[in-house]
Coordinates of C-alpha atoms in Angstrom, one line a residue:
X1 CA -137.1 166.9 1.2
X2 CA -139.4 163.9 0.8
X3 CA -139.7 161.0 -1.7
X4 CA -141.4 161.5 -5.0
X5 CA -143.3 158.2 -4.4
X6 CA -146.9 159.3 -3.8
X7 CA -147.9 156.2 -1.9
X8 CA -145.1 156.8 0.6
X9 CA -146.1 160.5 0.9
X10 CA -149.7 159.4 1.6
X11 CA -148.6 156.7 4.1
X12 CA -146.5 159.2 6.1
X13 CA -149.2 161.9 6.0
X14 CA -151.8 159.5 7.4
X15 CA -149.4 158.3 10.2
X16 CA -148.8 161.9 11.2
X17 CA -152.4 162.9 11.0
X18 CA -153.3 160.0 13.4
X19 CA -150.6 161.0 15.8
X20 CA -148.2 158.2 15.1
X21 CA -145.0 160.1 15.1
X22 CA -142.4 157.7 16.5
X23 CA -140.6 155.7 13.9
X24 CA -137.9 153.1 14.3
X25 CA -135.8 152.8 11.2
X26 CA -133.4 150.0 10.2
X27 CA -131.1 151.1 7.3
X28 CA -131.5 149.8 3.8
X29 CA -131.9 150.9 0.2
X30 CA -135.3 149.6 -0.8
X31 CA -136.9 151.4 2.2
X32 CA -135.1 154.6 1.1
X33 CA -138.3 156.4 0.1
X34 CA -139.8 155.9 3.5
X35 CA -136.6 156.9 5.3
X36 CA -136.2 160.1 3.3
X37 CA -139.8 161.0 3.8
X38 CA -140.1 160.3 7.5
X39 CA -136.8 162.1 8.2
X40 CA -137.1 164.8 5.6
X41 CA -140.7 165.9 6.5
X42 CA -139.4 166.9 10.0
X43 CA -142.7 165.6 11.5
X44 CA -141.5 162.3 13.0
X45 CA -139.3 161.2 15.9
X46 CA -137.0 158.9 14.0
X47 CA -134.6 156.5 15.7
X48 CA -132.1 154.2 14.0
X49 CA -131.6 150.7 15.2
X50 CA -129.6 148.5 12.8
X51 CA -130.6 145.0 13.9
X52 CA -134.2 144.5 12.8
X53 CA -135.0 141.9 15.4
X54 CA -133.8 144.3 18.2
X55 CA -135.4 147.3 16.4
X56 CA -138.9 145.7 16.5
X57 CA -138.5 144.8 20.2
X58 CA -137.2 148.3 20.9
X59 CA -140.3 149.7 19.3
X60 CA -142.5 147.4 21.3
X61 CA -141.0 148.7 24.6
X62 CA -141.3 152.3 23.3
X63 CA -145.0 151.7 22.5
X64 CA -145.6 150.4 26.0
X65 CA -144.0 153.4 27.6
X66 CA -145.7 156.0 25.3
X67 CA -149.0 154.1 25.4
X68 CA -149.5 154.7 21.7
X69 CA -148.5 153.0 18.4
X70 CA -145.0 153.0 17.1
X71 CA -144.0 152.4 13.5
X72 CA -141.1 150.3 12.3
X73 CA -139.6 150.5 8.9
X74 CA -137.2 148.0 7.2
X75 CA -135.9 147.0 3.8
X76 CA -137.0 143.9 1.9
X77 CA -135.9 140.3 2.1
X78 CA -134.8 138.6 5.3
X79 CA -134.9 142.0 7.1
X80 CA -138.6 141.5 7.2
X81 CA -138.3 138.1 8.8
X82 CA -136.2 139.5 11.6
X83 CA -139.2 141.5 12.7
X84 CA -141.3 138.4 13.2
X85 CA -140.4 137.4 16.9
X86 CA -141.3 140.9 18.2
X87 CA -144.5 141.1 16.1
X88 CA -145.6 137.8 17.6
X89 CA -144.8 139.0 21.1
X90 CA -146.6 142.3 20.5
X91 CA -149.7 140.4 19.1
X92 CA -150.0 138.4 22.3
X93 CA -149.3 141.4 24.6
X94 CA -151.7 143.6 22.6
X95 CA -149.2 146.2 21.6
X96 CA -150.0 148.2 18.4
X97 CA -146.9 148.1 16.2
X98 CA -147.3 149.6 12.7
X99 CA -145.1 147.3 10.6
X100 CA -143.9 148.9 7.4
X101 CA -141.8 146.7 5.1
X102 CA -140.3 147.7 1.7
X103 CA -140.6 145.2 -1.1
X104 CA -139.7 144.5 -4.7
X105 CA -142.5 144.8 -7.3
X106 CA -144.5 141.6 -7.6
X107 CA -143.1 140.8 -11.0
X108 CA -139.6 140.2 -9.5
X109 CA -140.8 137.7 -6.9
X110 CA -139.1 134.3 -7.4
X111 CA -137.1 135.6 -10.4
X112 CA -133.6 135.4 -8.8
X113 CA -133.8 139.1 -7.9
X114 CA -131.5 140.2 -5.1
X115 CA -132.9 140.7 -1.5
X116 CA -136.3 139.4 -2.7
X117 CA -138.7 137.0 -1.0
X118 CA -142.4 136.6 -1.0
X119 CA -143.6 139.1 1.7
X120 CA -147.3 138.8 1.2
X121 CA -148.9 137.4 4.3
X122 CA -145.5 137.0 6.0
X123 CA -146.9 137.8 9.5
X124 CA -150.5 136.7 8.8
X125 CA -150.9 134.8 12.1
X126 CA -149.7 137.7 14.2
X127 CA -151.3 140.9 12.8
X128 CA -154.9 142.1 12.9
X129 CA -154.7 143.4 9.4
X130 CA -152.2 143.4 6.5
X131 CA -152.2 145.4 3.2
X132 CA -150.0 145.4 0.2
X133 CA -149.8 148.9 -1.3
X134 CA -150.4 149.1 -5.1
X135 CA -147.4 149.8 -7.3
X136 CA -149.1 152.2 -9.6
X137 CA -150.1 155.8 -8.6
X138 CA -153.3 156.4 -10.4
X139 CA -156.0 158.5 -8.7
X140 CA -158.1 155.3 -8.0
X141 CA -155.1 153.4 -6.6
X142 CA -154.2 156.3 -4.3
X143 CA -157.8 156.5 -3.1
X144 CA -157.9 152.8 -2.4
X145 CA -154.5 152.9 -0.6
X146 CA -155.6 155.8 1.6
X147 CA -158.8 153.9 2.6
X148 CA -156.8 150.7 3.4
X149 CA -154.1 152.6 5.3
X150 CA -156.8 154.4 7.4
X151 CA -158.4 151.0 8.2
X152 CA -155.0 149.5 9.2
X153 CA -154.2 152.3 11.5
X154 CA -157.6 152.3 13.1
X155 CA -157.6 148.5 13.5
X156 CA -154.3 148.6 15.3
X157 CA -155.7 150.5 18.2
X158 CA -159.4 149.6 18.2
X159 CA -160.8 146.8 20.3
X160 CA -157.9 144.7 21.4
X161 CA -154.7 146.5 20.1
X162 CA -152.3 144.5 18.0
X163 CA -149.7 145.0 15.2
X164 CA -150.7 145.7 11.6
X165 CA -148.6 145.2 8.5
X166 CA -148.3 147.5 5.5
X167 CA -146.1 146.1 2.7
X168 CA -144.8 148.7 0.2
X169 CA -143.6 147.4 -3.2
X170 CA -141.3 150.0 -4.8
X171 CA -139.8 150.4 -8.2
X172 CA -136.5 152.1 -9.0
X173 CA -135.5 154.9 -8.9
X174 CA -135.8 154.8 -5.2
X175 CA -134.1 158.0 -4.1
X176 CA -135.6 160.8 -6.1
X177 CA -136.6 163.7 -3.7
X178 CA -138.6 166.9 -4.0
X179 CA -138.9 169.9 -1.7
X180 CA -142.5 169.7 -0.6
X181 CA -144.7 169.2 2.5
X182 CA -146.7 166.0 3.0
X183 CA -150.1 166.1 1.3
X184 CA -153.3 166.5 3.3
X185 CA -155.1 163.1 3.1
X186 CA -158.6 162.4 4.2
X187 CA -158.6 160.6 7.5
X188 CA -161.2 158.0 8.5
X189 CA -161.8 157.7 12.2
X190 CA -163.6 155.2 14.4
X191 CA -165.4 155.8 17.6
X192 CA -165.0 153.3 20.5
X193 CA -168.1 152.5 22.5
X194 CA -168.1 151.3 26.1
X195 CA -169.4 147.8 26.4
X196 CA -171.9 147.7 29.3
X197 CA -173.5 144.5 30.6
X198 CA -177.2 144.4 29.9
X199 CA -179.5 144.7 32.9
X200 CA -180.8 141.1 32.5
X201 CA -177.3 139.7 32.3
X202 CA -176.2 141.8 35.2
X203 CA -179.1 140.5 37.4
X204 CA -178.2 136.9 36.4
X205 CA -174.5 137.3 37.2
X206 CA -175.3 139.0 40.6
X207 CA -177.8 136.2 41.5
X208 CA -175.2 133.5 40.7
X209 CA -172.6 135.5 42.7
X210 CA -174.9 135.8 45.7
X211 CA -175.6 132.1 45.7
X212 CA -171.9 131.3 45.9
X213 CA -169.5 131.4 48.9
X214 CA -166.0 131.0 47.4
X215 CA -165.2 133.7 44.8
X216 CA -161.7 133.7 43.3
X217 CA -160.6 136.6 41.0
X218 CA -157.5 136.2 38.9
X219 CA -155.8 139.4 37.7
X220 CA -153.5 138.6 34.8
X221 CA -150.6 140.7 33.4
X222 CA -151.6 144.3 32.8
X223 CA -150.5 147.9 33.3
X224 CA -151.2 149.6 36.6
X225 CA -154.7 151.0 37.0
X226 CA -155.2 152.8 40.3
X227 CA -159.0 153.1 39.8
X228 CA -159.3 149.3 39.2
X229 CA -157.1 148.6 42.2
X230 CA -159.4 150.7 44.5
X231 CA -162.5 149.1 43.0
X232 CA -161.2 145.6 43.6
X233 CA -160.3 146.5 47.1
X234 CA -163.8 147.7 47.7
X235 CA -165.2 144.6 46.1
X236 CA -163.2 142.4 48.4
X237 CA -164.3 144.3 51.5
X238 CA -167.9 143.9 50.6
X239 CA -167.9 140.3 49.3
X240 CA -165.0 138.5 50.9
X241 CA -163.7 137.5 47.4
X242 CA -160.1 136.6 46.9
X243 CA -157.9 138.4 44.4
X244 CA -154.9 136.4 43.2
X245 CA -152.2 138.3 41.3
X246 CA -148.6 138.1 40.2
X247 CA -146.3 141.1 40.2
X248 CA -147.0 141.5 36.5
X249 CA -150.6 142.4 37.3
X250 CA -149.2 145.7 38.8
X251 CA -151.8 145.7 41.6
X252 CA -150.4 146.5 45.0
X253 CA -153.3 146.6 47.5
X254 CA -152.4 144.6 50.6
X255 CA -155.7 142.8 50.5
X256 CA -154.6 140.9 47.3
X257 CA -152.8 137.6 47.5
X258 CA -149.5 137.4 45.5
X259 CA -147.3 134.6 46.6
X260 CA -148.8 132.2 44.1
X261 CA -146.2 129.5 43.5
X262 CA -145.4 129.0 47.1
X263 CA -149.1 129.2 48.0
X264 CA -149.9 126.4 45.6
X265 CA -147.2 124.2 47.2
X266 CA -148.6 124.7 50.6
X267 CA -152.3 124.4 49.5
X268 CA -151.6 121.0 47.8
X269 CA -150.3 119.7 51.1
X270 CA -153.5 121.0 52.9
X271 CA -157.0 120.4 51.7
X272 CA -157.3 121.7 48.1
X273 CA -161.1 121.6 48.2
X274 CA -161.1 124.3 50.9
X275 CA -159.5 126.6 48.3
X276 CA -161.4 125.4 45.3
X277 CA -163.6 128.3 44.0
X278 CA -167.3 128.2 43.3
X279 CA -166.9 131.1 40.8
X280 CA -163.7 132.0 39.1
X281 CA -163.5 135.5 37.5
X282 CA -160.5 136.2 35.2
X283 CA -159.2 139.2 33.4
X284 CA -155.9 140.6 32.0
X285 CA -153.1 138.7 30.3
X286 CA -150.9 135.8 31.1
X287 CA -150.0 134.1 34.4
X288 CA -146.5 132.7 34.8
X289 CA -147.4 130.1 37.5
X290 CA -147.8 126.6 36.1
X291 CA -148.8 125.4 39.5
X292 CA -151.8 127.7 39.6
X293 CA -153.0 126.5 36.2
X294 CA -152.7 122.9 37.3
X295 CA -154.5 123.5 40.6
X296 CA -157.5 125.2 38.9
X297 CA -157.7 122.6 36.1
X298 CA -157.9 119.8 38.8
X299 CA -160.0 121.8 41.3
X300 CA -162.4 123.3 38.7
X301 CA -164.7 126.2 39.5
X302 CA -168.4 125.5 39.0
X303 CA -168.5 128.7 36.9
X304 CA -165.7 130.6 35.2
X305 CA -166.4 134.1 34.0
X306 CA -163.8 135.6 31.7
X307 CA -163.9 139.4 31.2
X308 CA -162.9 140.4 27.7
X309 CA -163.9 143.5 25.6
X310 CA -162.7 141.6 22.5
X311 CA -164.9 138.6 23.4
X312 CA -161.9 136.3 23.8
X313 CA -162.9 132.7 24.7
X314 CA -159.9 132.0 26.9
X315 CA -160.5 128.6 28.6
X316 CA -157.1 128.4 30.3
X317 CA -158.5 126.5 33.3
X318 CA -160.8 124.3 31.4
X319 CA -163.9 125.5 33.2
X320 CA -165.1 128.5 31.1
X321 CA -168.9 129.0 31.3
X322 CA -169.3 132.7 30.5
X323 CA -167.5 135.4 28.4
X324 CA -168.5 138.8 29.7
X325 CA -167.7 141.3 26.9
X326 CA -166.5 144.2 28.9
X327 CA -163.4 145.4 30.7
X328 CA -162.6 144.6 34.4
X329 CA -163.2 148.2 35.6
X330 CA -166.7 148.4 34.0
X331 CA -167.6 144.9 35.2
X332 CA -166.8 145.4 38.9
X333 CA -168.2 148.9 39.0
X334 CA -171.5 147.5 37.6
X335 CA -171.6 144.4 39.7
X336 CA -170.5 145.9 43.1
X337 CA -173.9 147.6 43.9
X338 CA -175.8 144.4 42.9
X339 CA -174.1 141.9 45.1
X340 CA -174.7 141.1 48.7
X341 CA -172.3 141.5 51.6
X342 CA -170.6 138.2 52.5
X343 CA -168.5 136.8 55.2
X344 CA -164.7 136.7 54.9
X345 CA -164.1 133.1 55.7
X346 CA -162.8 132.2 52.2
X347 CA -160.6 135.4 52.0
X348 CA -159.2 134.8 55.5
X349 CA -158.3 131.2 54.6
X350 CA -156.2 132.4 51.6
X351 CA -154.7 135.4 53.6
X352 CA -153.7 133.2 56.6
X353 CA -152.1 130.7 54.3
X354 CA -150.2 133.4 52.4
X355 CA -149.0 135.0 55.6
X356 CA -147.7 131.6 56.9
X357 CA -146.0 130.9 53.5
X358 CA -144.3 134.2 53.4
X359 CA -142.9 133.8 56.9
X360 CA -141.5 130.5 55.9
X361 CA -140.1 131.9 52.7
X362 CA -138.4 134.8 54.5
X363 CA -136.9 132.4 57.1
X364 CA -135.7 130.0 54.4
X365 CA -134.1 132.7 52.2
X366 CA -132.3 134.2 55.2
X367 CA -130.6 130.9 55.9
X368 CA -129.6 129.7 52.4
X369 CA -126.2 130.2 50.8
X370 CA -125.5 132.7 48.0
X371 CA -127.7 131.7 45.1
X372 CA -130.2 133.1 42.6
X373 CA -133.0 133.0 45.1
X374 CA -131.1 135.0 47.6
X375 CA -129.7 137.4 45.0
X376 CA -133.1 138.4 43.7
X377 CA -134.5 138.8 47.2
X378 CA -131.7 141.2 48.0
X379 CA -132.2 143.1 44.7
X380 CA -135.9 143.4 45.4
X381 CA -135.2 145.4 48.5
X382 CA -132.4 147.5 47.0
X383 CA -134.1 149.1 44.0
X384 CA -135.1 152.7 44.4
X385 CA -138.7 153.7 45.1
X386 CA -141.0 154.1 42.1
X387 CA -138.8 152.0 39.8
X388 CA -139.6 150.0 36.6
X389 CA -138.4 146.4 36.6
X390 CA -138.2 144.5 33.3
X391 CA -138.1 140.7 34.0
X392 CA -136.3 138.4 31.7
X393 CA -137.9 135.1 30.8
X394 CA -137.0 131.6 32.2
X395 CA -135.4 131.7 35.7
X396 CA -135.5 135.5 36.5
X397 CA -139.3 136.0 36.1
X398 CA -139.9 132.9 38.3
X399 CA -137.5 134.0 41.0
X400 CA -138.8 137.6 40.9
X401 CA -142.4 136.5 41.5
X402 CA -141.3 134.7 44.7
X403 CA -139.5 137.8 46.1
X404 CA -141.1 140.5 48.1
X405 CA -140.7 143.8 46.2
X406 CA -141.4 147.4 47.0
X407 CA -145.1 148.0 46.6
X408 CA -144.8 150.9 44.0
X409 CA -142.6 149.0 41.6
X410 CA -143.9 148.7 38.0
X411 CA -143.2 145.3 36.4
X412 CA -143.0 144.4 32.7
X413 CA -142.0 141.2 30.9
X414 CA -142.3 139.7 27.4
X415 CA -144.8 137.0 28.6
X416 CA -146.8 137.1 25.4
X417 CA -144.7 134.3 23.9
X418 CA -142.2 134.1 26.7
X419 CA -139.1 134.1 24.5
X420 CA -135.5 135.0 25.5
X421 CA -134.9 136.8 22.2
X422 CA -135.9 140.3 23.0
X423 CA -136.4 141.3 26.6
X424 CA -133.3 143.5 26.8
X425 CA -134.2 145.3 23.5
X426 CA -137.8 145.9 24.8
X427 CA -136.5 147.3 28.1
X428 CA -134.1 149.6 26.3
X429 CA -136.9 151.0 24.2
X430 CA -139.1 151.5 27.2
X431 CA -136.3 153.1 29.3
X432 CA -135.4 155.5 26.5
X433 CA -138.5 157.6 27.2
X434 CA -139.0 156.8 30.8
X435 CA -138.1 159.2 33.6
X436 CA -137.8 156.4 36.2
X437 CA -134.9 154.1 37.0
X438 CA -135.4 151.1 34.8
X439 CA -133.8 147.8 36.0
X440 CA -133.5 144.8 33.7
X441 CA -133.3 141.5 35.5
X442 CA -132.0 139.0 33.0
X443 CA -130.2 135.6 32.8
X444 CA -126.9 135.2 31.1
X445 CA -128.1 133.3 28.0
X446 CA -130.9 135.9 27.4
X447 CA -128.5 138.7 27.8
X448 CA -125.9 137.4 25.3
X449 CA -128.7 136.4 22.9
X450 CA -130.1 139.9 22.8
X451 CA -126.9 141.9 23.4
X452 CA -127.5 143.9 20.2
X453 CA -130.1 145.7 22.3
X454 CA -127.1 147.9 23.4
X455 CA -126.0 148.6 19.8
X456 CA -127.8 152.0 19.5
X457 CA -127.5 155.5 20.8
X458 CA -130.7 155.6 22.9
X459 CA -129.4 154.0 26.1
X460 CA -130.6 156.3 28.9
X461 CA -128.7 157.1 32.0
X462 CA -131.6 155.6 33.9
X463 CA -130.8 152.0 32.5
X464 CA -129.6 149.4 35.0
X465 CA -129.0 145.9 33.7
X466 CA -128.5 143.1 36.3
X467 CA -127.2 139.9 34.6
X468 CA -127.6 136.7 36.7
X469 CA -124.8 134.6 35.3
X470 CA -125.2 131.1 36.5
X471 CA -123.2 129.6 33.6
X472 CA -126.1 128.6 31.3
X473 CA -129.8 127.9 31.1
X474 CA -130.4 127.2 34.8
X475 CA -134.2 127.0 34.2
X476 CA -133.7 123.5 32.8
X477 CA -132.3 122.4 36.2
X478 CA -135.3 123.8 38.0
X479 CA -138.0 122.1 36.0
X480 CA -138.5 118.3 36.0
X481 CA -137.3 116.3 33.0
X482 CA -134.3 117.9 31.2
X483 CA -131.9 117.3 34.1
X484 CA -132.3 113.5 33.8
X485 CA -131.4 113.6 30.1
X486 CA -127.9 112.6 28.9
X487 CA -128.0 115.6 26.6
X488 CA -128.6 118.0 29.6
X489 CA -125.2 119.7 30.0
X490 CA -124.6 120.5 26.3
X491 CA -128.0 120.8 24.8
X492 CA -130.4 121.9 27.6
X493 CA -128.2 123.8 30.1
X494 CA -126.0 125.1 27.2
X495 CA -123.0 125.8 29.5
X496 CA -121.8 129.4 29.1
X497 CA -118.4 130.7 30.1
X498 CA -118.8 134.2 28.6
X499 CA -118.9 137.3 30.8
X500 CA -120.6 140.6 30.2
X501 CA -117.7 142.8 31.0
X502 CA -116.4 142.8 27.3
X503 CA -119.9 143.7 26.0
X504 CA -120.1 146.6 28.5
X505 CA -116.8 147.9 27.3
X506 CA -117.8 147.5 23.6
X507 CA -121.0 149.5 24.0
X508 CA -119.6 152.0 26.5
X509 CA -121.5 151.0 29.6
X510 CA -120.2 150.9 33.2
X511 CA -119.6 147.5 34.7
X512 CA -119.9 146.1 38.2
X513 CA -119.7 142.5 39.4
X514 CA -120.5 140.4 42.5
X515 CA -119.7 136.9 43.6
X516 CA -121.1 136.9 47.1
X517 CA -123.7 138.6 49.2
X518 CA -121.3 141.3 50.6
X519 CA -120.1 142.2 47.1
X520 CA -123.7 142.2 45.8
X521 CA -124.9 144.7 48.5
X522 CA -121.9 146.9 47.8
X523 CA -122.4 146.8 44.1
X524 CA -126.2 147.5 44.4
X525 CA -125.3 150.6 46.5
X526 CA -123.1 151.8 43.6
X527 CA -125.6 150.8 41.0
X528 CA -128.4 152.8 42.5
X529 CA -126.3 155.7 43.7
X530 CA -128.0 159.1 42.9
X531 CA -124.8 160.3 41.4
X532 CA -124.7 157.5 38.8
X533 CA -125.5 159.0 35.4
X534 CA -124.4 156.2 33.1
X535 CA -126.2 153.0 31.9
X536 CA -124.6 150.2 33.9
X537 CA -124.3 146.4 33.9
X538 CA -124.1 144.5 37.2
X539 CA -123.1 140.9 36.6
X540 CA -123.8 138.5 39.5
X541 CA -122.1 135.1 39.4
X542 CA -123.9 132.2 41.1
X543 CA -123.5 128.4 41.1
X544 CA -126.1 126.4 39.1
X545 CA -126.1 123.4 41.4
X546 CA -126.6 125.6 44.5
X547 CA -129.4 127.5 42.6
X548 CA -131.2 124.2 41.8
X549 CA -130.9 122.9 45.4
X550 CA -132.1 126.1 47.0
X551 CA -135.0 126.6 44.6
X552 CA -136.4 123.1 45.0
X553 CA -135.7 123.3 48.8
X554 CA -138.0 126.3 49.1
X555 CA -141.0 124.4 48.0
X556 CA -140.2 121.5 50.2
X557 CA -139.8 123.9 53.1
X558 CA -143.2 125.6 52.7
X559 CA -145.0 122.2 52.3
X560 CA -144.5 121.7 56.0
X561 CA -147.6 123.8 56.6
X562 CA -150.5 121.6 57.6

């Protein structure tokens, strides 16, 4: 049984025909025609998540895991606004969400009608395309709607993927059904073409490259790509270039440098000009390290080439000279045969410094008291091989990027907009279809903020949640400024005395806890036991003052390198 609404039938048919079969539904009445059609057709994998904010983040994680678009469907009014944070995050992480919102007919907007707001353009800054379906169902209006829906679905995955919004105004009656199959609707497809560098441009890039001695390559946040990893390793071996990456770049070759924040602290005490690049080559998404950005903005490269199939003019380091409209794999495969072999002096300079920094880091962490820094270093070595780690924002992602993790770990984090509002929901969505152990490393405020992530029936037995409970927003103790404010304790740190045990009980999760290193190691053994078949929360309690002291102390310690 499907809805009698022809626009809804057509929308569902086109989604199915384009292989978009995963739908996250939040309950409502105005979206009843979509719910009945998606479920009643039997063609979609429908999941129900009540909280729209959590539902949209769940869908984002699901889309990351499936590597394909996921649709989200909600009712009208403020339900639509609750989607906004995840849509913004998906926009900046290039994740194709198909956002479908029910709406009242336009003639009821601003007429004191219940559950009714102006939904046109509601996500305009964070979607690639938006379309309001017509209300009437004439042949011409159905033709127009089919064309526009086709375009929306194509745009979501073409070029740089991103969310699209389809707003569906619906008149009553809403719940009339008929026993029928979805109609066959004409699909309009697009063909992607590989963007290759022209021969003239390639010769010019190679010439500039060959004339330079210090080449620095920054690999931003991205999914793991084994071919790219091998290609970069070969490029380094031939040219002596340096690849800098954070864990979120998911590149594991030992020739790449990864200890960026501690490296920056040591380099600034050395001779920064020795590390200043002649040519900077960037690709991928965000970097967490503020110190890296500051270093490269002060010690600017003579040339900065940014690789972007979408022609993005990202001038993060205030030195952009060239946007190369291609992907990293195509760029380095084309450039590699054209460049000369070079010495490894610049590469060795970075590698030597990183090795020295890592030795000091390990020595320092082995000697410090129980704190967030030590906790995450212990966790990093305890997780199973071939795991997925979801990093919460604020403190956890920064600590995690300092730690030395197993080389085959996959890292994910909501670093598009870096909010604390949806990392747990995103991880739950991803883990629900993942066959690997998925560990969420999250702070206490982020956990409680997004605890509705656990309010659904899709929690896999592979889900492990480690809550670092330091009693508040410890990030504001680590960065300069907030700690000196008289408003710090109440309004920055936001002291928290809640514990996660009650939430674990409410949602039926197992619960473990640790207050010292011995308990932590014992709890981690239990958490990752092969016999554990239940999603589990491990809550680790640390002291905020000790955390601040040990974190700042690390950077003072590595600065002793001369």
